[in-house]
Amino acid sequence: MGSIGPSSLRKETRNPLASGVSREFNGFSAQGKPISDGQSAKGLGKHDEAIHSLELPKQKECSVTEPNYEAIGRYTHLVGELDSLSMKRRSLFTRIVGVLKNANENPLESKVPRKCNFEAVRDLLDEAEEIEKAIRSTVDQVNELAPLADKSAIS
């Protein structure tokens, strides 16, 4: 049997880089420089050797998609349009209430009830109905754009 001395231990634990074995770190040196096919990792410093001996898990490929700016712009515009339409509808409802309230008031001087302007109420209701249709249509458009714009749908 042979003796186990320091020289035999050294032989068994030699660094593979010192013997000319080419090692790559995902195709790059520790300095971040690409290692070409004909190039080896020989001659790297001790720190680089330690890095090359590490095995890292494979990274998943990230697919970062760019935001759909057109959809975001259209979504934002339509949400602003909804605010405008809601304000118009609210204004019409206030006017309808005003006409009806005026007709409902009891005159102090006369025993004859006030006349109600039903034609004005009908016209205002028709206009409010058209705005309601526009609101519903706009809500549908916003909800179609929401996933493309990475925004939340509205109800």
PDB file of C-alpha atoms in Angstrom:
ATOM      1  CA  MET A   1       0.000   0.000   0.000  1.00  0.00           C
ATOM      2  CA  GLY A   2       1.122   3.470  -0.766  1.00  0.00           C
ATOM      3  CA  SER A   3       1.270   6.231   1.733  1.00  0.00           C
ATOM      4  CA  ILE A   4      -1.228   8.961   1.724  1.00  0.00           C
ATOM      5  CA  GLY A   5       0.762  12.119   1.809  1.00  0.00           C
ATOM      6  CA  PRO A   6       0.160  15.724   0.958  1.00  0.00           C
ATOM      7  CA  SER A   7       1.215  15.225  -2.656  1.00  0.00           C
ATOM      8  CA  SER A   8      -1.363  12.510  -3.296  1.00  0.00           C
ATOM      9  CA  LEU A   9      -4.129  14.589  -1.718  1.00  0.00           C
ATOM     10  CA  ARG A  10      -3.154  17.539  -3.797  1.00  0.00           C
ATOM     11  CA  LYS A  11      -3.366  15.420  -6.903  1.00  0.00           C
ATOM     12  CA  GLU A  12      -6.919  14.272  -6.177  1.00  0.00           C
ATOM     13  CA  THR A  13      -8.298  17.709  -5.286  1.00  0.00           C
ATOM     14  CA  ARG A  14      -6.756  19.609  -8.188  1.00  0.00           C
ATOM     15  CA  ASN A  15      -8.821  22.376  -9.687  1.00  0.00           C
ATOM     16  CA  PRO A  16     -10.168  21.320 -13.091  1.00  0.00           C
ATOM     17  CA  LEU A  17      -9.501  24.822 -14.441  1.00  0.00           C
ATOM     18  CA  ALA A  18      -5.806  24.448 -13.717  1.00  0.00           C
ATOM     19  CA  SER A  19      -5.647  21.361 -15.956  1.00  0.00           C
ATOM     20  CA  GLY A  20      -7.081  23.231 -18.932  1.00  0.00           C
ATOM     21  CA  VAL A  21     -10.708  22.080 -18.624  1.00  0.00           C
ATOM     22  CA  SER A  22     -12.951  24.692 -20.160  1.00  0.00           C
ATOM     23  CA  ARG A  23     -15.719  25.911 -17.897  1.00  0.00           C
ATOM     24  CA  GLU A  24     -18.345  28.487 -18.764  1.00  0.00           C
ATOM     25  CA  PHE A  25     -20.781  30.445 -16.656  1.00  0.00           C
ATOM     26  CA  ASN A  26     -23.846  30.534 -18.893  1.00  0.00           C
ATOM     27  CA  GLY A  27     -21.520  31.450 -21.758  1.00  0.00           C
ATOM     28  CA  PHE A  28     -19.993  34.447 -19.957  1.00  0.00           C
ATOM     29  CA  SER A  29     -16.877  35.004 -17.888  1.00  0.00           C
ATOM     30  CA  ALA A  30     -17.167  36.306 -14.362  1.00  0.00           C
ATOM     31  CA  GLN A  31     -16.466  39.784 -15.723  1.00  0.00           C
ATOM     32  CA  GLY A  32     -19.539  39.517 -17.920  1.00  0.00           C
ATOM     33  CA  LYS A  33     -17.575  39.073 -21.132  1.00  0.00           C
ATOM     34  CA  PRO A  34     -18.870  36.413 -23.523  1.00  0.00           C
ATOM     35  CA  ILE A  35     -16.749  33.287 -23.866  1.00  0.00           C
ATOM     36  CA  SER A  36     -16.550  32.258 -27.496  1.00  0.00           C
ATOM     37  CA  ASP A  37     -16.470  28.645 -28.698  1.00  0.00           C
ATOM     38  CA  GLY A  38     -12.683  28.489 -29.095  1.00  0.00           C
ATOM     39  CA  GLN A  39     -11.989  30.260 -25.825  1.00  0.00           C
ATOM     40  CA  SER A  40     -11.604  28.523 -22.477  1.00  0.00           C
ATOM     41  CA  ALA A  41     -11.903  29.816 -18.983  1.00  0.00           C
ATOM     42  CA  LYS A  42      -8.164  29.146 -18.377  1.00  0.00           C
ATOM     43  CA  GLY A  43      -6.264  31.866 -16.708  1.00  0.00           C
ATOM     44  CA  LEU A  44      -9.149  33.240 -14.685  1.00  0.00           C
ATOM     45  CA  GLY A  45      -8.482  34.357 -11.128  1.00  0.00           C
ATOM     46  CA  LYS A  46      -9.373  32.389  -7.994  1.00  0.00           C
ATOM     47  CA  HIS A  47     -12.597  34.373  -7.589  1.00  0.00           C
ATOM     48  CA  ASP A  48     -13.596  33.553 -11.153  1.00  0.00           C
ATOM     49  CA  GLU A  49     -12.819  29.875 -10.617  1.00  0.00           C
ATOM     50  CA  ALA A  50     -15.179  29.786  -7.637  1.00  0.00           C
ATOM     51  CA  ILE A  51     -17.939  31.413  -9.643  1.00  0.00           C
ATOM     52  CA  HIS A  52     -17.465  28.968 -12.514  1.00  0.00           C
ATOM     53  CA  SER A  53     -17.800  26.015 -10.165  1.00  0.00           C
ATOM     54  CA  LEU A  54     -21.288  27.141  -9.074  1.00  0.00           C
ATOM     55  CA  GLU A  55     -24.247  25.606 -10.779  1.00  0.00           C
ATOM     56  CA  LEU A  56     -27.279  27.840 -11.073  1.00  0.00           C
ATOM     57  CA  PRO A  57     -30.797  26.738 -11.984  1.00  0.00           C
ATOM     58  CA  LYS A  58     -31.838  27.536 -15.521  1.00  0.00           C
ATOM     59  CA  GLN A  59     -33.694  30.795 -15.744  1.00  0.00           C
ATOM     60  CA  LYS A  60     -37.145  30.928 -17.241  1.00  0.00           C
ATOM     61  CA  GLU A  61     -37.485  33.073 -20.269  1.00  0.00           C
ATOM     62  CA  CYS A  62     -39.411  36.217 -19.455  1.00  0.00           C
ATOM     63  CA  SER A  63     -41.722  37.571 -22.030  1.00  0.00           C
ATOM     64  CA  VAL A  64     -42.297  41.154 -21.073  1.00  0.00           C
ATOM     65  CA  THR A  65     -45.002  42.584 -23.227  1.00  0.00           C
ATOM     66  CA  GLU A  66     -45.140  46.251 -23.907  1.00  0.00           C
ATOM     67  CA  PRO A  67     -48.322  47.987 -22.731  1.00  0.00           C
ATOM     68  CA  ASN A  68     -50.989  48.526 -25.369  1.00  0.00           C
ATOM     69  CA  TYR A  69     -50.887  52.301 -25.355  1.00  0.00           C
ATOM     70  CA  GLU A  70     -53.692  52.650 -27.884  1.00  0.00           C
ATOM     71  CA  ALA A  71     -56.042  50.574 -25.699  1.00  0.00           C
ATOM     72  CA  ILE A  72     -54.987  52.505 -22.582  1.00  0.00           C
ATOM     73  CA  GLY A  73     -55.649  55.826 -24.347  1.00  0.00           C
ATOM     74  CA  ARG A  74     -59.031  54.743 -25.668  1.00  0.00           C
ATOM     75  CA  TYR A  75     -59.987  53.296 -22.260  1.00  0.00           C
ATOM     76  CA  THR A  76     -59.016  56.536 -20.496  1.00  0.00           C
ATOM     77  CA  HIS A  77     -60.886  58.657 -23.046  1.00  0.00           C
ATOM     78  CA  LEU A  78     -64.055  56.557 -22.734  1.00  0.00           C
ATOM     79  CA  VAL A  79     -63.960  56.697 -18.928  1.00  0.00           C
ATOM     80  CA  GLY A  80     -63.811  60.500 -19.225  1.00  0.00           C
ATOM     81  CA  GLU A  81     -66.710  60.355 -21.689  1.00  0.00           C
ATOM     82  CA  LEU A  82     -68.701  58.340 -19.131  1.00  0.00           C
ATOM     83  CA  ASP A  83     -68.152  61.042 -16.519  1.00  0.00           C
ATOM     84  CA  SER A  84     -69.396  63.684 -18.945  1.00  0.00           C
ATOM     85  CA  LEU A  85     -72.472  61.656 -19.927  1.00  0.00           C
ATOM     86  CA  SER A  86     -73.297  60.969 -16.271  1.00  0.00           C
ATOM     87  CA  MET A  87     -73.157  64.684 -15.477  1.00  0.00           C
ATOM     88  CA  LYS A  88     -75.481  65.486 -18.418  1.00  0.00           C
ATOM     89  CA  ARG A  89     -77.946  62.812 -17.306  1.00  0.00           C
ATOM     90  CA  ARG A  90     -77.870  64.101 -13.716  1.00  0.00           C
ATOM     91  CA  SER A  91     -78.534  67.627 -14.984  1.00  0.00           C
ATOM     92  CA  LEU A  92     -81.535  66.401 -16.990  1.00  0.00           C
ATOM     93  CA  PHE A  93     -82.939  64.593 -13.935  1.00  0.00           C
ATOM     94  CA  THR A  94     -82.560  67.784 -11.907  1.00  0.00           C
ATOM     95  CA  ARG A  95     -84.452  69.743 -14.564  1.00  0.00           C
ATOM     96  CA  ILE A  96     -87.235  67.107 -14.652  1.00  0.00           C
ATOM     97  CA  VAL A  97     -87.559  67.286 -10.864  1.00  0.00           C
ATOM     98  CA  GLY A  98     -87.703  71.086 -11.096  1.00  0.00           C
ATOM     99  CA  VAL A  99     -90.559  71.025 -13.613  1.00  0.00           C
ATOM    100  CA  LEU A 100     -92.526  68.511 -11.532  1.00  0.00           C
ATOM    101  CA  LYS A 101     -91.817  70.318  -8.263  1.00  0.00           C
ATOM    102  CA  ASN A 102     -93.002  73.593  -9.774  1.00  0.00           C
ATOM    103  CA  ALA A 103     -96.274  71.937 -10.848  1.00  0.00           C
ATOM    104  CA  ASN A 104     -96.724  70.376  -7.407  1.00  0.00           C
ATOM    105  CA  GLU A 105     -96.375  73.603  -5.419  1.00  0.00           C
ATOM    106  CA  ASN A 106     -99.583  74.932  -3.962  1.00  0.00           C
ATOM    107  CA  PRO A 107    -100.167  78.581  -4.825  1.00  0.00           C
ATOM    108  CA  LEU A 108    -101.102  80.676  -1.812  1.00  0.00           C
ATOM    109  CA  GLU A 109    -103.129  83.257  -3.662  1.00  0.00           C
ATOM    110  CA  SER A 110    -105.085  81.046  -6.006  1.00  0.00           C
ATOM    111  CA  LYS A 111    -107.166  77.977  -5.451  1.00  0.00           C
ATOM    112  CA  VAL A 112    -106.337  76.747  -8.965  1.00  0.00           C
ATOM    113  CA  PRO A 113    -103.470  74.209  -9.047  1.00  0.00           C
ATOM    114  CA  ARG A 114    -100.461  75.069 -11.154  1.00  0.00           C
ATOM    115  CA  LYS A 115    -100.257  73.765 -14.656  1.00  0.00           C
ATOM    116  CA  CYS A 116     -97.677  71.017 -15.331  1.00  0.00           C
ATOM    117  CA  ASN A 117     -95.596  71.249 -18.475  1.00  0.00           C
ATOM    118  CA  PHE A 118     -95.794  67.561 -19.464  1.00  0.00           C
ATOM    119  CA  GLU A 119     -94.322  68.285 -22.897  1.00  0.00           C
ATOM    120  CA  ALA A 120     -91.127  69.611 -21.274  1.00  0.00           C
ATOM    121  CA  VAL A 121     -90.984  66.546 -18.990  1.00  0.00           C
ATOM    122  CA  ARG A 122     -91.403  64.208 -21.998  1.00  0.00           C
ATOM    123  CA  ASP A 123     -88.682  66.024 -23.960  1.00  0.00           C
ATOM    124  CA  LEU A 124     -86.305  65.894 -20.996  1.00  0.00           C
ATOM    125  CA  LEU A 125     -87.079  62.198 -20.422  1.00  0.00           C
ATOM    126  CA  ASP A 126     -86.438  61.417 -24.107  1.00  0.00           C
ATOM    127  CA  GLU A 127     -83.109  63.232 -23.924  1.00  0.00           C
ATOM    128  CA  ALA A 128     -82.213  61.384 -20.700  1.00  0.00           C
ATOM    129  CA  GLU A 129     -83.095  58.067 -22.377  1.00  0.00           C
ATOM    130  CA  GLU A 130     -80.754  58.822 -25.300  1.00  0.00           C
ATOM    131  CA  ILE A 131     -77.964  59.655 -22.874  1.00  0.00           C
ATOM    132  CA  GLU A 132     -78.675  56.420 -20.972  1.00  0.00           C
ATOM    133  CA  LYS A 133     -78.226  54.447 -24.227  1.00  0.00           C
ATOM    134  CA  ALA A 134     -74.943  56.255 -24.880  1.00  0.00           C
ATOM    135  CA  ILE A 135     -73.794  55.437 -21.340  1.00  0.00           C
ATOM    136  CA  ARG A 136     -74.573  51.716 -21.777  1.00  0.00           C
ATOM    137  CA  SER A 137     -72.784  51.644 -25.139  1.00  0.00           C
ATOM    138  CA  THR A 138     -69.736  53.392 -23.668  1.00  0.00           C
ATOM    139  CA  VAL A 139     -69.659  51.003 -20.695  1.00  0.00           C
ATOM    140  CA  ASP A 140     -69.630  48.062 -23.128  1.00  0.00           C
ATOM    141  CA  GLN A 141     -66.733  49.608 -25.052  1.00  0.00           C
ATOM    142  CA  VAL A 142     -64.788  50.286 -21.850  1.00  0.00           C
ATOM    143  CA  ASN A 143     -65.272  46.687 -20.717  1.00  0.00           C
ATOM    144  CA  GLU A 144     -64.032  45.378 -24.088  1.00  0.00           C
ATOM    145  CA  LEU A 145     -60.889  47.515 -23.810  1.00  0.00           C
ATOM    146  CA  ALA A 146     -60.222  46.779 -20.127  1.00  0.00           C
ATOM    147  CA  PRO A 147     -58.244  43.523 -20.604  1.00  0.00           C
ATOM    148  CA  LEU A 148     -56.234  45.012 -23.490  1.00  0.00           C
ATOM    149  CA  ALA A 149     -55.381  48.069 -21.393  1.00  0.00           C
ATOM    150  CA  ASP A 150     -54.699  45.961 -18.291  1.00  0.00           C
ATOM    151  CA  LYS A 151     -57.409  47.884 -16.435  1.00  0.00           C
ATOM    152  CA  SER A 152     -60.450  46.752 -14.496  1.00  0.00           C
ATOM    153  CA  ALA A 153     -63.849  46.400 -16.099  1.00  0.00           C
ATOM    154  CA  ILE A 154     -66.725  48.558 -14.867  1.00  0.00           C
ATOM    155  CA  SER A 155     -70.325  47.601 -14.289  1.00  0.00           C
TER     156      SER A 155
END
